[in-house]
Amino acid sequence: MKINDLDPLMPYQPQESRYESMKFRRCGKSGLDLPMLSLGLWHNFGHSDDFRNARTILRTAFDLGITHFDLANNYGPPYGAAEENFGRIFEKDFKPLRDELLISSKAGWDMWPGPYGNFGSKKYLVASLDQSLRRMGLDYVDIFYHHRPDPATPLEETMAALDLIVRQGKALYVGISQYNAEDTARASKILKKLGTPCLIHQPRYSMMDRWVEDGLLDVLETEGIGAIAFSPLEQGVLTNKYLKGFPEDSRAVKDGRYLQTDKITPALLSTVEQLNELARKRGQSLAQMAIAWLLKDPRITSVLVGVSKAAQLNDNVNSLQALDFSEEELTKIEQLLRA
């Protein structure tokens, strides 16, 4: 990470008003409330990023009442870098505030060479969390996720590993990510039987990626599991960022792994332009409307946002001021998305 400490930040004193504007929702049938906006460290916290900017993003998030920071073992680049850099920032700015934070991590994707550094075995999940805790300088995480389904490992083993991690005191709650409806129901039943209920599911969900509506949200409601949606802005497509070309600092230009410029077609931009106009009539930016559209469903506990600049967080948080949609607006959105 670029060490930008020539003009070091002053010691951090959080805003006393930090809980006044943030709204919280209960996570499933647990006793835990999550902020309706959470901060993901998937991008912009790697070793090639600016340390001062990363600190400013985290400070701004917390000052706005965003108490939940979400990581994973392989966030970077390189793998592990986001957790390492978060640990440095935690030590500098947030250690006295640990009990006001919800910190999560995950394992399930490739992390180190060989047969024990990937997927969903008990060996991998326990070892990975031990490494994550060392990188972040923490005694425990609040939530630990299995990051993706592993069809080659018995689900009973993977869920038993999550239960073990809680019993070892390394996590307070457990969750799963990207599991389909059927596997989520199975995982929930196994965890309930073990005595460690599944707290939360982290699916990819946006106006343009709606697979969760095909049964998963119904399962979550039935099982009493919360949901935190990631990629709510479809990697920046659901903003005004690409309406006039491709900015040099945009994700499509800087990192084509998750969004390729050739995927942003004239037809897609036409849809985005019309959604942007609808958002304007609602008194919102397109990003704000896209977040509000997700949160209109009470089954969505929180929306996970990632930002490259701290100022973007203010825009995101302002989405909470207008979560209601008229039937006319919802119908128009559906028409535009199906065109």
Short mmCIF file of N, CA and C in Angstrom, two decimals, residues 22-196:
data_model
loop_
_atom_site.label_atom_id
_atom_site.label_comp_id
_atom_site.label_asym_id
_atom_site.label_seq_id
_atom_site.Cartn_x
_atom_site.Cartn_y
_atom_site.Cartn_z
N MET A 22 -27.88 7.47 10.81
CA MET A 22 -27.90 6.09 10.32
C MET A 22 -29.14 5.36 10.82
N LYS A 23 -29.70 4.53 9.96
CA LYS A 23 -30.83 3.68 10.32
C LYS A 23 -30.33 2.24 10.43
N PHE A 24 -30.90 1.51 11.37
CA PHE A 24 -30.48 0.14 11.62
C PHE A 24 -31.65 -0.81 11.43
N ARG A 25 -31.35 -2.05 11.05
CA ARG A 25 -32.36 -3.09 10.93
C ARG A 25 -31.91 -4.33 11.68
N ARG A 26 -32.88 -5.01 12.27
CA ARG A 26 -32.60 -6.27 12.94
C ARG A 26 -32.25 -7.34 11.90
N CYS A 27 -31.23 -8.11 12.18
CA CYS A 27 -30.74 -9.13 11.26
C CYS A 27 -31.46 -10.44 11.50
N GLY A 28 -32.43 -10.73 10.64
CA GLY A 28 -33.21 -11.95 10.77
C GLY A 28 -33.89 -12.04 12.12
N LYS A 29 -33.81 -13.22 12.73
CA LYS A 29 -34.43 -13.44 14.04
C LYS A 29 -33.38 -13.45 15.15
N SER A 30 -32.29 -12.72 14.92
CA SER A 30 -31.24 -12.62 15.93
C SER A 30 -31.50 -11.42 16.84
N GLY A 31 -30.55 -11.15 17.70
CA GLY A 31 -30.62 -9.96 18.54
C GLY A 31 -29.74 -8.84 18.03
N LEU A 32 -29.21 -8.99 16.80
CA LEU A 32 -28.20 -8.07 16.27
C LEU A 32 -28.81 -7.11 15.26
N ASP A 33 -28.52 -5.82 15.43
CA ASP A 33 -28.89 -4.80 14.46
C ASP A 33 -27.70 -4.48 13.57
N LEU A 34 -27.95 -4.32 12.27
CA LEU A 34 -26.93 -3.88 11.32
C LEU A 34 -27.30 -2.51 10.79
N PRO A 35 -26.30 -1.67 10.50
CA PRO A 35 -26.61 -0.43 9.81
C PRO A 35 -27.16 -0.77 8.43
N MET A 36 -28.09 0.03 7.94
CA MET A 36 -28.68 -0.28 6.65
C MET A 36 -27.69 -0.10 5.50
N LEU A 37 -26.58 0.58 5.76
CA LEU A 37 -25.45 0.62 4.84
C LEU A 37 -24.21 0.10 5.56
N SER A 38 -23.49 -0.80 4.92
CA SER A 38 -22.25 -1.34 5.46
C SER A 38 -21.15 -1.09 4.44
N LEU A 39 -19.90 -1.11 4.91
CA LEU A 39 -18.76 -0.80 4.04
C LEU A 39 -17.99 -2.06 3.73
N GLY A 40 -17.82 -2.33 2.42
CA GLY A 40 -17.01 -3.45 1.98
C GLY A 40 -15.61 -3.01 1.59
N LEU A 41 -14.62 -3.84 1.93
CA LEU A 41 -13.22 -3.53 1.64
C LEU A 41 -12.68 -4.40 0.51
N TRP A 42 -13.57 -4.80 -0.40
CA TRP A 42 -13.20 -5.65 -1.53
C TRP A 42 -12.17 -4.94 -2.41
N HIS A 43 -12.40 -3.66 -2.69
CA HIS A 43 -11.50 -2.86 -3.51
C HIS A 43 -10.97 -1.69 -2.69
N ASN A 44 -9.85 -1.15 -3.13
CA ASN A 44 -9.27 0.09 -2.61
C ASN A 44 -8.55 -0.04 -1.28
N PHE A 45 -8.32 -1.26 -0.83
CA PHE A 45 -7.56 -1.47 0.41
C PHE A 45 -6.39 -2.42 0.20
N GLY A 46 -5.97 -2.60 -1.06
CA GLY A 46 -4.84 -3.46 -1.36
C GLY A 46 -3.52 -2.74 -1.19
N HIS A 47 -2.43 -3.45 -1.44
CA HIS A 47 -1.10 -2.87 -1.25
C HIS A 47 -0.77 -1.81 -2.29
N SER A 48 -1.49 -1.77 -3.40
CA SER A 48 -1.24 -0.75 -4.41
C SER A 48 -2.07 0.50 -4.19
N ASP A 49 -2.89 0.52 -3.14
CA ASP A 49 -3.78 1.65 -2.88
C ASP A 49 -3.17 2.61 -1.87
N ASP A 50 -3.83 3.73 -1.67
CA ASP A 50 -3.31 4.81 -0.84
C ASP A 50 -3.77 4.64 0.61
N PHE A 51 -2.81 4.51 1.51
CA PHE A 51 -3.13 4.24 2.92
C PHE A 51 -3.91 5.38 3.56
N ARG A 52 -3.52 6.60 3.26
CA ARG A 52 -4.21 7.76 3.83
C ARG A 52 -5.66 7.81 3.36
N ASN A 53 -5.87 7.52 2.09
CA ASN A 53 -7.24 7.49 1.56
C ASN A 53 -8.06 6.40 2.23
N ALA A 54 -7.44 5.23 2.43
CA ALA A 54 -8.16 4.13 3.08
C ALA A 54 -8.56 4.50 4.50
N ARG A 55 -7.66 5.14 5.22
CA ARG A 55 -7.98 5.58 6.59
C ARG A 55 -9.13 6.59 6.57
N THR A 56 -9.08 7.50 5.61
CA THR A 56 -10.13 8.52 5.52
C THR A 56 -11.48 7.90 5.21
N ILE A 57 -11.50 6.90 4.33
CA ILE A 57 -12.76 6.20 4.01
C ILE A 57 -13.34 5.55 5.26
N LEU A 58 -12.52 4.83 6.02
CA LEU A 58 -13.02 4.15 7.22
C LEU A 58 -13.48 5.14 8.27
N ARG A 59 -12.73 6.21 8.47
CA ARG A 59 -13.13 7.23 9.44
C ARG A 59 -14.47 7.86 9.04
N THR A 60 -14.59 8.21 7.77
CA THR A 60 -15.83 8.84 7.30
C THR A 60 -17.01 7.90 7.46
N ALA A 61 -16.80 6.63 7.14
CA ALA A 61 -17.88 5.65 7.29
C ALA A 61 -18.36 5.60 8.73
N PHE A 62 -17.44 5.49 9.65
CA PHE A 62 -17.84 5.38 11.06
C PHE A 62 -18.50 6.67 11.54
N ASP A 63 -18.01 7.81 11.09
CA ASP A 63 -18.63 9.09 11.47
C ASP A 63 -20.06 9.19 10.97
N LEU A 64 -20.38 8.46 9.91
CA LEU A 64 -21.73 8.45 9.35
C LEU A 64 -22.61 7.36 9.95
N GLY A 65 -22.08 6.64 10.93
CA GLY A 65 -22.86 5.59 11.57
C GLY A 65 -22.73 4.24 10.92
N ILE A 66 -21.82 4.09 9.96
CA ILE A 66 -21.58 2.78 9.34
C ILE A 66 -20.65 2.01 10.26
N THR A 67 -21.22 1.11 11.02
CA THR A 67 -20.47 0.38 12.04
C THR A 67 -19.96 -0.97 11.56
N HIS A 68 -20.38 -1.38 10.36
CA HIS A 68 -20.05 -2.72 9.87
C HIS A 68 -19.05 -2.63 8.73
N PHE A 69 -17.87 -3.24 8.94
CA PHE A 69 -16.82 -3.32 7.92
C PHE A 69 -16.67 -4.78 7.51
N ASP A 70 -16.77 -5.02 6.20
CA ASP A 70 -16.79 -6.38 5.67
C ASP A 70 -15.53 -6.67 4.87
N LEU A 71 -14.84 -7.77 5.23
CA LEU A 71 -13.62 -8.18 4.55
C LEU A 71 -13.70 -9.64 4.15
N ALA A 72 -12.64 -10.13 3.51
CA ALA A 72 -12.48 -11.56 3.22
C ALA A 72 -10.99 -11.85 3.18
N ASN A 73 -10.65 -13.13 3.33
CA ASN A 73 -9.24 -13.50 3.38
C ASN A 73 -8.49 -13.09 2.12
N ASN A 74 -9.15 -13.16 0.95
CA ASN A 74 -8.43 -12.92 -0.31
C ASN A 74 -8.63 -11.53 -0.89
N TYR A 75 -9.20 -10.59 -0.13
CA TYR A 75 -9.32 -9.23 -0.64
C TYR A 75 -7.94 -8.59 -0.68
N GLY A 76 -7.68 -7.86 -1.73
CA GLY A 76 -6.38 -7.22 -1.91
C GLY A 76 -6.43 -6.27 -3.10
N PRO A 77 -5.53 -6.45 -4.05
CA PRO A 77 -4.45 -7.44 -4.12
C PRO A 77 -3.22 -6.99 -3.35
N PRO A 78 -2.32 -7.95 -3.03
CA PRO A 78 -2.46 -9.40 -3.17
C PRO A 78 -3.39 -9.96 -2.10
N TYR A 79 -3.66 -11.26 -2.16
CA TYR A 79 -4.51 -11.88 -1.16
C TYR A 79 -4.01 -11.53 0.24
N GLY A 80 -4.98 -11.20 1.11
CA GLY A 80 -4.64 -10.87 2.49
C GLY A 80 -4.32 -9.41 2.73
N ALA A 81 -4.11 -8.64 1.66
CA ALA A 81 -3.66 -7.25 1.82
C ALA A 81 -4.72 -6.38 2.50
N ALA A 82 -5.98 -6.55 2.13
CA ALA A 82 -7.02 -5.72 2.73
C ALA A 82 -7.10 -5.95 4.23
N GLU A 83 -6.98 -7.20 4.65
CA GLU A 83 -7.01 -7.48 6.09
C GLU A 83 -5.77 -6.90 6.78
N GLU A 84 -4.61 -7.01 6.15
CA GLU A 84 -3.40 -6.43 6.73
C GLU A 84 -3.54 -4.91 6.90
N ASN A 85 -4.02 -4.25 5.87
CA ASN A 85 -4.14 -2.81 5.92
C ASN A 85 -5.25 -2.38 6.87
N PHE A 86 -6.33 -3.13 6.89
CA PHE A 86 -7.37 -2.83 7.88
C PHE A 86 -6.80 -2.97 9.29
N GLY A 87 -6.00 -4.00 9.53
CA GLY A 87 -5.41 -4.18 10.85
C GLY A 87 -4.55 -3.01 11.26
N ARG A 88 -3.78 -2.45 10.32
CA ARG A 88 -2.96 -1.28 10.62
C ARG A 88 -3.84 -0.08 10.96
N ILE A 89 -4.92 0.10 10.20
CA ILE A 89 -5.83 1.23 10.45
C ILE A 89 -6.58 1.02 11.77
N PHE A 90 -7.00 -0.22 12.02
CA PHE A 90 -7.68 -0.53 13.28
C PHE A 90 -6.79 -0.15 14.47
N GLU A 91 -5.53 -0.51 14.40
CA GLU A 91 -4.59 -0.22 15.49
C GLU A 91 -4.43 1.28 15.69
N LYS A 92 -4.39 2.04 14.60
CA LYS A 92 -4.19 3.48 14.68
C LYS A 92 -5.45 4.23 15.12
N ASP A 93 -6.63 3.79 14.62
CA ASP A 93 -7.82 4.63 14.73
C ASP A 93 -9.00 4.02 15.50
N PHE A 94 -9.11 2.68 15.50
CA PHE A 94 -10.36 2.10 15.95
C PHE A 94 -10.26 1.15 17.14
N LYS A 95 -9.06 0.89 17.63
CA LYS A 95 -8.91 -0.10 18.69
C LYS A 95 -9.76 0.23 19.92
N PRO A 96 -9.82 1.49 20.37
CA PRO A 96 -10.67 1.80 21.53
C PRO A 96 -12.16 1.67 21.22
N LEU A 97 -12.51 1.56 19.92
CA LEU A 97 -13.91 1.53 19.50
C LEU A 97 -14.36 0.12 19.10
N ARG A 98 -13.57 -0.90 19.44
CA ARG A 98 -13.87 -2.26 18.98
C ARG A 98 -15.29 -2.68 19.29
N ASP A 99 -15.82 -2.34 20.45
CA ASP A 99 -17.15 -2.81 20.84
C ASP A 99 -18.27 -2.07 20.12
N GLU A 100 -17.93 -1.04 19.34
CA GLU A 100 -18.92 -0.36 18.51
C GLU A 100 -18.87 -0.82 17.06
N LEU A 101 -18.01 -1.78 16.76
CA LEU A 101 -17.82 -2.22 15.39
C LEU A 101 -18.31 -3.64 15.17
N LEU A 102 -18.82 -3.88 13.96
CA LEU A 102 -19.09 -5.24 13.48
C LEU A 102 -18.10 -5.52 12.35
N ILE A 103 -17.20 -6.45 12.58
CA ILE A 103 -16.16 -6.77 11.60
C ILE A 103 -16.39 -8.20 11.12
N SER A 104 -16.43 -8.37 9.82
CA SER A 104 -16.66 -9.71 9.26
C SER A 104 -15.52 -10.08 8.32
N SER A 105 -15.32 -11.39 8.18
CA SER A 105 -14.41 -11.91 7.17
C SER A 105 -15.00 -13.20 6.61
N LYS A 106 -14.33 -13.73 5.59
CA LYS A 106 -14.86 -14.89 4.87
C LYS A 106 -13.72 -15.76 4.39
N ALA A 107 -14.05 -17.00 4.07
CA ALA A 107 -13.12 -17.90 3.40
C ALA A 107 -13.94 -18.85 2.54
N GLY A 108 -13.37 -19.26 1.41
CA GLY A 108 -14.06 -20.16 0.51
C GLY A 108 -13.45 -20.17 -0.88
N TRP A 109 -12.81 -19.05 -1.25
CA TRP A 109 -12.10 -18.98 -2.52
C TRP A 109 -10.63 -19.29 -2.30
N ASP A 110 -9.89 -19.42 -3.42
CA ASP A 110 -8.48 -19.79 -3.31
C ASP A 110 -7.70 -18.74 -2.54
N MET A 111 -6.82 -19.25 -1.65
CA MET A 111 -6.06 -18.36 -0.79
C MET A 111 -4.58 -18.70 -0.74
N TRP A 112 -4.24 -19.99 -0.67
CA TRP A 112 -2.83 -20.39 -0.72
C TRP A 112 -2.72 -21.70 -1.48
N PRO A 113 -1.51 -22.05 -1.94
CA PRO A 113 -1.34 -23.24 -2.79
C PRO A 113 -1.66 -24.54 -2.06
N GLY A 114 -1.94 -25.55 -2.85
CA GLY A 114 -2.17 -26.88 -2.30
C GLY A 114 -3.64 -27.15 -2.01
N PRO A 115 -3.94 -28.35 -1.53
CA PRO A 115 -5.34 -28.78 -1.37
C PRO A 115 -6.05 -28.19 -0.16
N TYR A 116 -5.32 -27.50 0.72
CA TYR A 116 -5.94 -27.03 1.97
C TYR A 116 -6.19 -25.53 1.99
N GLY A 117 -6.05 -24.86 0.82
CA GLY A 117 -6.19 -23.41 0.78
C GLY A 117 -7.34 -22.92 -0.06
N ASN A 118 -8.43 -23.71 -0.11
CA ASN A 118 -9.55 -23.36 -0.98
C ASN A 118 -10.80 -24.13 -0.54
N PHE A 119 -11.95 -23.67 -0.98
CA PHE A 119 -13.24 -24.36 -0.88
C PHE A 119 -13.81 -24.39 0.53
N GLY A 120 -14.20 -25.56 1.07
CA GLY A 120 -15.02 -25.55 2.28
C GLY A 120 -14.71 -26.59 3.32
N SER A 121 -13.49 -27.12 3.34
CA SER A 121 -13.16 -28.11 4.36
C SER A 121 -12.97 -27.45 5.72
N LYS A 122 -13.13 -28.24 6.77
CA LYS A 122 -12.89 -27.72 8.12
C LYS A 122 -11.43 -27.26 8.25
N LYS A 123 -10.51 -28.04 7.66
CA LYS A 123 -9.09 -27.69 7.69
C LYS A 123 -8.86 -26.28 7.15
N TYR A 124 -9.44 -25.99 5.99
CA TYR A 124 -9.23 -24.69 5.35
C TYR A 124 -9.89 -23.56 6.14
N LEU A 125 -11.15 -23.72 6.51
CA LEU A 125 -11.88 -22.62 7.13
C LEU A 125 -11.27 -22.22 8.47
N VAL A 126 -10.89 -23.20 9.30
CA VAL A 126 -10.31 -22.89 10.60
C VAL A 126 -8.95 -22.22 10.43
N ALA A 127 -8.12 -22.78 9.55
CA ALA A 127 -6.79 -22.19 9.33
C ALA A 127 -6.89 -20.79 8.75
N SER A 128 -7.82 -20.60 7.81
CA SER A 128 -7.96 -19.29 7.18
C SER A 128 -8.37 -18.23 8.19
N LEU A 129 -9.32 -18.54 9.05
CA LEU A 129 -9.73 -17.54 10.03
C LEU A 129 -8.60 -17.23 11.01
N ASP A 130 -7.84 -18.24 11.40
CA ASP A 130 -6.68 -17.97 12.26
C ASP A 130 -5.74 -16.96 11.59
N GLN A 131 -5.50 -17.14 10.30
CA GLN A 131 -4.63 -16.21 9.57
C GLN A 131 -5.26 -14.82 9.50
N SER A 132 -6.57 -14.76 9.23
CA SER A 132 -7.25 -13.47 9.13
C SER A 132 -7.17 -12.70 10.44
N LEU A 133 -7.36 -13.38 11.55
CA LEU A 133 -7.29 -12.72 12.85
C LEU A 133 -5.90 -12.15 13.10
N ARG A 134 -4.87 -12.89 12.71
CA ARG A 134 -3.50 -12.37 12.87
C ARG A 134 -3.28 -11.14 12.00
N ARG A 135 -3.76 -11.20 10.76
CA ARG A 135 -3.56 -10.04 9.87
C ARG A 135 -4.26 -8.80 10.40
N MET A 136 -5.44 -8.96 10.96
CA MET A 136 -6.21 -7.81 11.43
C MET A 136 -5.90 -7.40 12.86
N GLY A 137 -5.16 -8.23 13.58
CA GLY A 137 -4.85 -7.92 14.97
C GLY A 137 -6.06 -8.02 15.87
N LEU A 138 -6.95 -8.97 15.60
CA LEU A 138 -8.18 -9.13 16.35
C LEU A 138 -8.18 -10.45 17.12
N ASP A 139 -8.95 -10.48 18.20
CA ASP A 139 -9.17 -11.73 18.94
C ASP A 139 -10.31 -12.54 18.33
N TYR A 140 -11.24 -11.85 17.69
CA TYR A 140 -12.40 -12.51 17.09
C TYR A 140 -12.98 -11.61 16.02
N VAL A 141 -13.76 -12.19 15.10
CA VAL A 141 -14.60 -11.41 14.20
C VAL A 141 -16.04 -11.52 14.67
N ASP A 142 -16.83 -10.55 14.30
CA ASP A 142 -18.24 -10.60 14.68
C ASP A 142 -19.00 -11.59 13.82
N ILE A 143 -18.68 -11.64 12.52
CA ILE A 143 -19.33 -12.56 11.59
C ILE A 143 -18.27 -13.24 10.75
N PHE A 144 -18.37 -14.56 10.62
CA PHE A 144 -17.49 -15.29 9.71
C PHE A 144 -18.35 -16.05 8.72
N TYR A 145 -18.04 -15.87 7.43
CA TYR A 145 -18.83 -16.46 6.35
C TYR A 145 -18.08 -17.60 5.66
N HIS A 146 -18.84 -18.60 5.21
CA HIS A 146 -18.33 -19.43 4.13
C HIS A 146 -18.64 -18.68 2.85
N HIS A 147 -17.60 -18.39 2.05
CA HIS A 147 -17.69 -17.41 0.98
C HIS A 147 -18.40 -17.92 -0.27
N ARG A 148 -18.48 -19.23 -0.46
CA ARG A 148 -19.17 -19.77 -1.64
C ARG A 148 -19.48 -21.24 -1.39
N PRO A 149 -20.49 -21.77 -2.07
CA PRO A 149 -20.78 -23.20 -1.92
C PRO A 149 -19.62 -24.06 -2.42
N ASP A 150 -19.46 -25.24 -1.82
CA ASP A 150 -18.44 -26.19 -2.24
C ASP A 150 -19.12 -27.55 -2.44
N PRO A 151 -19.48 -27.88 -3.67
CA PRO A 151 -20.20 -29.14 -3.91
C PRO A 151 -19.37 -30.38 -3.65
N ALA A 152 -18.04 -30.25 -3.53
CA ALA A 152 -17.18 -31.41 -3.32
C ALA A 152 -16.97 -31.75 -1.84
N THR A 153 -17.40 -30.87 -0.94
CA THR A 153 -17.28 -31.10 0.50
C THR A 153 -18.67 -31.27 1.09
N PRO A 154 -18.88 -32.27 1.94
CA PRO A 154 -20.20 -32.42 2.56
C PRO A 154 -20.60 -31.13 3.28
N LEU A 155 -21.83 -30.72 3.06
CA LEU A 155 -22.31 -29.50 3.70
C LEU A 155 -22.23 -29.61 5.22
N GLU A 156 -22.41 -30.82 5.72
CA GLU A 156 -22.33 -31.05 7.16
C GLU A 156 -20.94 -30.68 7.70
N GLU A 157 -19.89 -30.98 6.94
CA GLU A 157 -18.54 -30.63 7.39
C GLU A 157 -18.32 -29.12 7.40
N THR A 158 -18.76 -28.45 6.35
CA THR A 158 -18.57 -27.01 6.28
C THR A 158 -19.33 -26.30 7.39
N MET A 159 -20.58 -26.72 7.64
CA MET A 159 -21.35 -26.07 8.70
C MET A 159 -20.79 -26.43 10.08
N ALA A 160 -20.27 -27.63 10.24
CA ALA A 160 -19.65 -28.01 11.51
C ALA A 160 -18.41 -27.15 11.78
N ALA A 161 -17.69 -26.79 10.70
CA ALA A 161 -16.54 -25.90 10.87
C ALA A 161 -16.99 -24.53 11.37
N LEU A 162 -18.08 -24.00 10.82
CA LEU A 162 -18.59 -22.71 11.28
C LEU A 162 -19.02 -22.79 12.74
N ASP A 163 -19.68 -23.86 13.10
CA ASP A 163 -20.10 -24.06 14.49
C ASP A 163 -18.87 -24.13 15.40
N LEU A 164 -17.85 -24.87 15.00
CA LEU A 164 -16.63 -24.99 15.79
C LEU A 164 -15.98 -23.63 16.02
N ILE A 165 -15.93 -22.83 14.97
CA ILE A 165 -15.29 -21.51 15.05
C ILE A 165 -16.00 -20.64 16.10
N VAL A 166 -17.31 -20.70 16.16
CA VAL A 166 -18.05 -19.95 17.18
C VAL A 166 -17.74 -20.49 18.56
N ARG A 167 -17.73 -21.81 18.71
CA ARG A 167 -17.46 -22.42 20.01
C ARG A 167 -16.03 -22.15 20.48
N GLN A 168 -15.12 -21.94 19.54
CA GLN A 168 -13.75 -21.58 19.89
C GLN A 168 -13.58 -20.11 20.26
N GLY A 169 -14.64 -19.33 20.09
CA GLY A 169 -14.58 -17.91 20.42
C GLY A 169 -13.93 -17.05 19.35
N LYS A 170 -13.78 -17.60 18.15
CA LYS A 170 -13.13 -16.84 17.08
C LYS A 170 -14.13 -16.03 16.27
N ALA A 171 -15.42 -16.32 16.40
CA ALA A 171 -16.48 -15.55 15.73
C ALA A 171 -17.71 -15.58 16.63
N LEU A 172 -18.47 -14.49 16.59
CA LEU A 172 -19.71 -14.45 17.37
C LEU A 172 -20.88 -15.03 16.59
N TYR A 173 -20.89 -14.80 15.28
CA TYR A 173 -21.97 -15.26 14.41
C TYR A 173 -21.36 -15.84 13.14
N VAL A 174 -22.18 -16.61 12.41
CA VAL A 174 -21.72 -17.16 11.14
C VAL A 174 -22.74 -16.87 10.04
N GLY A 175 -22.23 -16.87 8.81
CA GLY A 175 -23.09 -16.63 7.65
C GLY A 175 -22.58 -17.40 6.45
N ILE A 176 -23.31 -17.29 5.36
CA ILE A 176 -22.95 -17.92 4.10
C ILE A 176 -23.12 -16.90 2.98
N SER A 177 -22.46 -17.16 1.85
CA SER A 177 -22.53 -16.22 0.73
C SER A 177 -22.73 -16.98 -0.57
N GLN A 178 -23.64 -16.48 -1.39
CA GLN A 178 -23.89 -16.99 -2.74
C GLN A 178 -24.45 -18.41 -2.77
N TYR A 179 -24.96 -18.92 -1.67
CA TYR A 179 -25.66 -20.20 -1.67
C TYR A 179 -27.04 -20.02 -2.30
N ASN A 180 -27.48 -21.00 -3.08
CA ASN A 180 -28.82 -20.93 -3.65
C ASN A 180 -29.87 -21.25 -2.59
N ALA A 181 -31.12 -21.14 -2.96
CA ALA A 181 -32.21 -21.31 -1.99
C ALA A 181 -32.19 -22.69 -1.34
N GLU A 182 -32.03 -23.73 -2.15
CA GLU A 182 -32.06 -25.10 -1.61
C GLU A 182 -30.91 -25.34 -0.64
N ASP A 183 -29.71 -24.96 -1.01
CA ASP A 183 -28.55 -25.18 -0.14
C ASP A 183 -28.61 -24.30 1.10
N THR A 184 -29.18 -23.11 0.97
CA THR A 184 -29.35 -22.24 2.13
C THR A 184 -30.27 -22.88 3.15
N ALA A 185 -31.38 -23.44 2.68
CA ALA A 185 -32.31 -24.10 3.60
C ALA A 185 -31.63 -25.28 4.30
N ARG A 186 -30.86 -26.07 3.55
CA ARG A 186 -30.14 -27.20 4.14
C ARG A 186 -29.12 -26.73 5.17
N ALA A 187 -28.34 -25.71 4.80
CA ALA A 187 -27.32 -25.19 5.71
C ALA A 187 -27.94 -24.66 6.99
N SER A 188 -29.06 -23.96 6.85
CA SER A 188 -29.74 -23.40 8.02
C SER A 188 -30.19 -24.50 8.97
N LYS A 189 -30.75 -25.55 8.44
CA LYS A 189 -31.23 -26.64 9.30
C LYS A 189 -30.08 -27.33 10.02
N ILE A 190 -28.96 -27.52 9.31
CA ILE A 190 -27.79 -28.15 9.95
C ILE A 190 -27.27 -27.27 11.09
N LEU A 191 -27.15 -25.97 10.82
CA LEU A 191 -26.62 -25.06 11.84
C LEU A 191 -27.55 -24.95 13.05
N LYS A 192 -28.85 -24.92 12.81
CA LYS A 192 -29.80 -24.88 13.93
C LYS A 192 -29.65 -26.12 14.80
N LYS A 193 -29.49 -27.26 14.17
CA LYS A 193 -29.33 -28.51 14.92
C LYS A 193 -28.04 -28.49 15.74
N LEU A 194 -27.00 -27.86 15.21
CA LEU A 194 -25.73 -27.76 15.93
C LEU A 194 -25.78 -26.73 17.06
N GLY A 195 -26.77 -25.84 17.01
CA GLY A 195 -26.90 -24.82 18.04
C GLY A 195 -26.25 -23.49 17.69
N THR A 196 -25.86 -23.32 16.43
CA THR A 196 -25.28 -22.06 15.96
C THR A 196 -26.07 -21.61 14.74
#
